[in-house]
Amino acid sequence: MRVNDLVRLEVKPRRINDPFRYIEGLASNNDVLNVGAAGGIKGYLPDNQSAWLHHRLGAVAASLTGVDIDQEGIDYAYKHGVEILNANCEDMNLGRQFDLIVLSDVIEHLNAPVNAIKNLMRHLTPQGVLCVTTPNATSGLAFGQVLTGRSLNVYWDHVMAYCPEHIQAICDRCGFRLSDILFFDHIDRRTNINTIKSYLNTTLSAIYPRLASSFLAVIRHP
């Protein structure tokens, strides 16, 4: 095992405005697996489906399979006519492969992220794409909290904060190819202050993409 070697990204990171439109483009007319499909579901069903990534994927994909481990969310989706399977991406075996697998804001929750990536790649066709989105460990908002002496916003169900280099390290360890890193920002509209801070961070990340609130990693077979 390599020890004390620094990870070098194989791709030049870039910034995009709408990561979900990018993912929708990859999903078009393809067989898609959406991991963590029930996340935040009560904010989307029944009246806000147009903002739900799972719904947007289903509108363009040839087929869509959703999985999650949140049985309460799965049951809520079923009551509103949406079927999501109870399966853990770290060890599940769905018995088929997909052209696109979406792991959106899930990897930071996982007990065994390397196992999960390896297992998902087993579910990916040879020419398929795995899209991973996650909060960015070097976001401008995090730096602002540190510089002003405030506590970092770490949610109780998040057990890891990622830089793109961590995803590169996973790919290097497992023999996969990292083909793109795309930085992007979420606008937090929960309060006026949050909205203002989000737009300030977006302005900064337009100049320094490493300060973006999140990033999308595109992983392929070698």
CSV table of C-alpha atoms in Angstrom, one decimal:
chain,number,residue,atom,x,y,z
A,1,MET,CA,0.0,0.0,0.0
A,2,ARG,CA,1.2,3.5,-0.8
A,3,VAL,CA,1.9,5.5,2.3
A,4,ASN,CA,2.5,9.3,2.6
A,5,ASP,CA,2.1,9.9,-1.1
A,6,LEU,CA,0.0,12.9,-1.9
A,7,VAL,CA,-3.1,12.3,-4.1
A,8,ARG,CA,-3.0,14.1,-7.4
A,9,LEU,CA,-6.3,14.7,-9.3
A,10,GLU,CA,-6.3,13.1,-12.7
A,11,VAL,CA,-8.8,15.7,-14.0
A,12,LYS,CA,-9.0,19.5,-13.8
A,13,PRO,CA,-12.0,20.5,-11.6
A,14,ARG,CA,-14.5,22.9,-13.1
A,15,ARG,CA,-17.6,24.7,-12.0
A,16,ILE,CA,-21.2,24.2,-13.2
A,17,ASN,CA,-24.4,26.0,-12.3
A,18,ASP,CA,-26.9,23.1,-12.4
A,19,PRO,CA,-25.5,19.7,-11.5
A,20,PHE,CA,-29.0,18.0,-11.6
A,21,ARG,CA,-29.5,19.1,-15.2
A,22,TYR,CA,-26.1,17.6,-15.9
A,23,ILE,CA,-27.2,14.3,-14.3
A,24,GLU,CA,-30.5,14.4,-16.1
A,25,GLY,CA,-28.6,14.6,-19.4
A,26,LEU,CA,-26.7,11.4,-18.5
A,27,ALA,CA,-30.0,9.7,-17.5
A,28,SER,CA,-31.8,10.4,-20.7
A,29,ASN,CA,-33.0,7.1,-22.3
A,30,ASN,CA,-30.8,5.1,-20.0
A,31,ASP,CA,-31.4,2.6,-17.2
A,32,VAL,CA,-30.8,4.5,-13.9
A,33,LEU,CA,-30.3,3.5,-10.3
A,34,ASN,CA,-30.9,6.3,-7.8
A,35,VAL,CA,-29.3,5.5,-4.4
A,36,GLY,CA,-30.8,7.4,-1.4
A,37,ALA,CA,-34.0,8.1,-3.3
A,38,ALA,CA,-36.1,8.7,-0.2
A,39,GLY,CA,-33.9,11.4,1.2
A,40,GLY,CA,-35.9,14.5,2.2
A,41,ILE,CA,-39.0,12.9,0.6
A,42,LYS,CA,-41.6,14.7,2.8
A,43,GLY,CA,-40.4,18.0,1.3
A,44,TYR,CA,-41.2,16.7,-2.2
A,45,LEU,CA,-44.3,14.6,-2.1
A,46,PRO,CA,-47.0,15.2,-2.9
A,47,ASP,CA,-46.8,18.8,-3.9
A,48,ASN,CA,-43.2,19.5,-4.9
A,49,GLN,CA,-42.3,16.7,-7.2
A,50,SER,CA,-40.7,19.0,-9.8
A,51,ALA,CA,-37.8,19.7,-7.3
A,52,TRP,CA,-37.3,16.0,-6.5
A,53,LEU,CA,-34.3,14.5,-8.3
A,54,HIS,CA,-35.9,11.1,-8.3
A,55,HIS,CA,-38.9,12.4,-10.1
A,56,ARG,CA,-36.8,14.4,-12.6
A,57,LEU,CA,-34.7,11.3,-13.4
A,58,GLY,CA,-37.9,9.2,-13.9
A,59,ALA,CA,-39.1,11.8,-16.4
A,60,VAL,CA,-36.2,11.2,-18.8
A,61,ALA,CA,-34.8,7.7,-18.0
A,62,ALA,CA,-35.7,4.5,-19.9
A,63,SER,CA,-36.1,2.9,-16.5
A,64,LEU,CA,-35.6,4.1,-12.9
A,65,THR,CA,-34.9,2.1,-9.8
A,66,GLY,CA,-34.7,3.8,-6.4
A,67,VAL,CA,-33.1,2.3,-3.3
A,68,ASP,CA,-32.8,3.6,0.3
A,69,ILE,CA,-32.5,2.2,3.8
A,70,ASP,CA,-35.0,4.6,5.4
A,71,GLN,CA,-38.1,2.5,5.7
A,72,GLU,CA,-40.2,5.4,6.9
A,73,GLY,CA,-39.3,7.3,3.8
A,74,ILE,CA,-39.9,4.3,1.6
A,75,ASP,CA,-43.4,3.8,3.1
A,76,TYR,CA,-44.2,7.5,2.6
A,77,ALA,CA,-43.2,7.3,-1.0
A,78,TYR,CA,-45.3,4.1,-1.5
A,79,LYS,CA,-48.4,6.0,-0.1
A,80,HIS,CA,-47.9,8.5,-2.9
A,81,GLY,CA,-47.5,6.0,-5.6
A,82,VAL,CA,-43.7,5.7,-5.8
A,83,GLU,CA,-41.9,2.4,-5.3
A,84,ILE,CA,-38.4,2.6,-3.6
A,85,LEU,CA,-36.6,-0.6,-2.6
A,86,ASN,CA,-35.1,-1.1,0.8
A,87,ALA,CA,-31.5,-1.9,0.0
A,88,ASN,CA,-28.1,-0.9,1.4
A,89,CYS,CA,-25.7,0.2,-1.3
A,90,GLU,CA,-22.7,-1.1,0.7
A,91,ASP,CA,-23.7,-4.8,0.2
A,92,MET,CA,-26.9,-5.1,-1.9
A,93,ASN,CA,-27.2,-7.3,-4.9
A,94,LEU,CA,-29.9,-6.2,-7.3
A,95,GLY,CA,-29.1,-8.8,-9.9
A,96,ARG,CA,-28.7,-6.3,-12.8
A,97,GLN,CA,-26.6,-3.5,-14.1
A,98,PHE,CA,-27.4,0.1,-14.9
A,99,ASP,CA,-26.1,2.7,-17.4
A,100,LEU,CA,-26.2,5.5,-14.7
A,101,ILE,CA,-26.0,5.3,-10.9
A,102,VAL,CA,-26.7,8.4,-8.9
A,103,LEU,CA,-25.3,8.7,-5.3
A,104,SER,CA,-26.5,12.2,-4.5
A,105,ASP,CA,-25.5,13.5,-1.0
A,106,VAL,CA,-25.3,9.9,0.4
A,107,ILE,CA,-21.6,9.1,0.6
A,108,GLU,CA,-21.1,11.4,3.6
A,109,HIS,CA,-23.6,9.2,5.5
A,110,LEU,CA,-22.1,5.8,4.8
A,111,ASN,CA,-20.4,3.5,7.2
A,112,ALA,CA,-18.2,1.9,4.5
A,113,PRO,CA,-17.8,4.3,1.5
A,114,VAL,CA,-15.1,2.3,-0.3
A,115,ASN,CA,-17.2,-0.9,0.0
A,116,ALA,CA,-20.2,1.1,-1.3
A,117,ILE,CA,-18.4,2.5,-4.4
A,118,LYS,CA,-17.0,-1.0,-5.2
A,119,ASN,CA,-20.4,-2.5,-4.9
A,120,LEU,CA,-22.1,0.2,-7.0
A,121,MET,CA,-19.5,-0.2,-9.7
A,122,ARG,CA,-20.4,-3.9,-9.8
A,123,HIS,CA,-23.9,-2.7,-10.7
A,124,LEU,CA,-22.7,-0.4,-13.5
A,125,THR,CA,-22.5,-1.4,-17.1
A,126,PRO,CA,-19.0,-1.4,-18.7
A,127,GLN,CA,-19.7,2.0,-20.3
A,128,GLY,CA,-21.8,3.3,-17.5
A,129,VAL,CA,-21.3,6.3,-15.2
A,130,LEU,CA,-21.5,6.7,-11.4
A,131,CYS,CA,-22.3,10.2,-10.3
A,132,VAL,CA,-21.5,11.1,-6.7
A,133,THR,CA,-22.4,14.5,-5.1
A,134,THR,CA,-21.4,15.5,-1.7
A,135,PRO,CA,-20.8,18.7,0.4
A,136,ASN,CA,-17.4,20.2,-0.2
A,137,ALA,CA,-15.0,20.1,2.8
A,138,THR,CA,-13.3,23.3,1.7
A,139,SER,CA,-16.4,25.4,1.1
A,140,GLY,CA,-16.3,29.1,1.7
A,141,LEU,CA,-19.0,28.9,4.3
A,142,ALA,CA,-16.9,26.4,6.4
A,143,PHE,CA,-13.9,28.8,6.2
A,144,GLY,CA,-16.2,31.7,7.3
A,145,GLN,CA,-17.3,29.8,10.3
A,146,VAL,CA,-13.8,28.9,11.3
A,147,LEU,CA,-12.5,32.5,10.8
A,148,THR,CA,-15.3,33.9,12.9
A,149,GLY,CA,-14.8,31.4,15.7
A,150,ARG,CA,-18.1,29.6,15.2
A,151,SER,CA,-18.7,25.9,15.3
A,152,LEU,CA,-18.9,24.1,12.0
A,153,ASN,CA,-22.3,23.0,10.8
A,154,VAL,CA,-21.9,19.2,11.0
A,155,TYR,CA,-25.1,17.2,10.9
A,156,TRP,CA,-25.4,14.3,13.2
A,157,ASP,CA,-25.9,11.8,10.3
A,158,HIS,CA,-22.8,13.0,8.5
A,159,VAL,CA,-19.7,11.0,9.3
A,160,MET,CA,-17.3,12.3,6.7
A,161,ALA,CA,-16.4,15.5,4.8
A,162,TYR,CA,-14.9,15.0,1.4
A,163,CYS,CA,-12.5,16.8,-0.9
A,164,PRO,CA,-12.2,15.7,-4.5
A,165,GLU,CA,-8.9,14.1,-3.6
A,166,HIS,CA,-10.7,11.7,-1.4
A,167,ILE,CA,-12.7,10.4,-4.3
A,168,GLN,CA,-9.6,10.2,-6.4
A,169,ALA,CA,-8.0,8.1,-3.6
A,170,ILE,CA,-10.9,5.7,-3.6
A,171,CYS,CA,-10.7,5.4,-7.4
A,172,ASP,CA,-7.0,4.8,-7.2
A,173,ARG,CA,-7.4,2.2,-4.5
A,174,CYS,CA,-10.1,0.3,-6.3
A,175,GLY,CA,-8.9,0.7,-9.9
A,176,PHE,CA,-11.7,3.0,-11.2
A,177,ARG,CA,-11.3,6.1,-13.3
A,178,LEU,CA,-12.3,9.6,-12.0
A,179,SER,CA,-13.4,11.4,-15.2
A,180,ASP,CA,-14.7,14.7,-13.9
A,181,ILE,CA,-15.0,16.9,-10.9
A,182,LEU,CA,-17.7,19.6,-11.0
A,183,PHE,CA,-18.0,22.2,-8.2
A,184,PHE,CA,-21.4,23.8,-7.6
A,185,ASP,CA,-23.4,25.7,-5.0
A,186,HIS,CA,-26.7,25.2,-3.3
A,187,ILE,CA,-28.7,28.2,-2.4
A,188,ASP,CA,-30.0,27.8,1.2
A,189,ARG,CA,-33.3,29.7,1.4
A,190,ARG,CA,-34.4,28.6,4.8
A,191,THR,CA,-33.8,32.1,6.2
A,192,ASN,CA,-32.9,35.5,4.7
A,193,ILE,CA,-29.4,35.3,6.3
A,194,ASN,CA,-28.8,31.9,4.9
A,195,THR,CA,-29.9,33.1,1.5
A,196,ILE,CA,-27.5,36.0,1.6
A,197,LYS,CA,-24.6,33.9,2.8
A,198,SER,CA,-25.3,31.4,0.0
A,199,TYR,CA,-25.2,34.0,-2.7
A,200,LEU,CA,-22.0,35.5,-1.3
A,201,ASN,CA,-20.4,32.0,-1.4
A,202,THR,CA,-21.6,31.6,-4.9
A,203,THR,CA,-19.9,34.8,-5.9
A,204,LEU,CA,-16.6,33.7,-4.3
A,205,SER,CA,-16.7,30.2,-5.8
A,206,ALA,CA,-17.2,31.7,-9.3
A,207,ILE,CA,-13.7,33.0,-8.8
A,208,TYR,CA,-12.3,30.2,-6.6
A,209,PRO,CA,-14.3,27.0,-7.4
A,210,ARG,CA,-12.7,25.2,-4.4
A,211,LEU,CA,-14.9,27.4,-2.2
A,212,ALA,CA,-18.1,26.0,-3.6
A,213,SER,CA,-20.6,24.4,-1.2
A,214,SER,CA,-20.6,21.0,-3.0
A,215,PHE,CA,-19.1,19.0,-5.8
A,216,LEU,CA,-20.0,16.2,-8.2
A,217,ALA,CA,-17.6,13.4,-9.0
A,218,VAL,CA,-18.0,11.3,-12.2
A,219,ILE,CA,-16.6,7.8,-11.9
A,220,ARG,CA,-16.2,5.2,-14.7
A,221,HIS,CA,-14.7,1.8,-15.2
A,222,PRO,CA,-11.1,1.9,-16.4
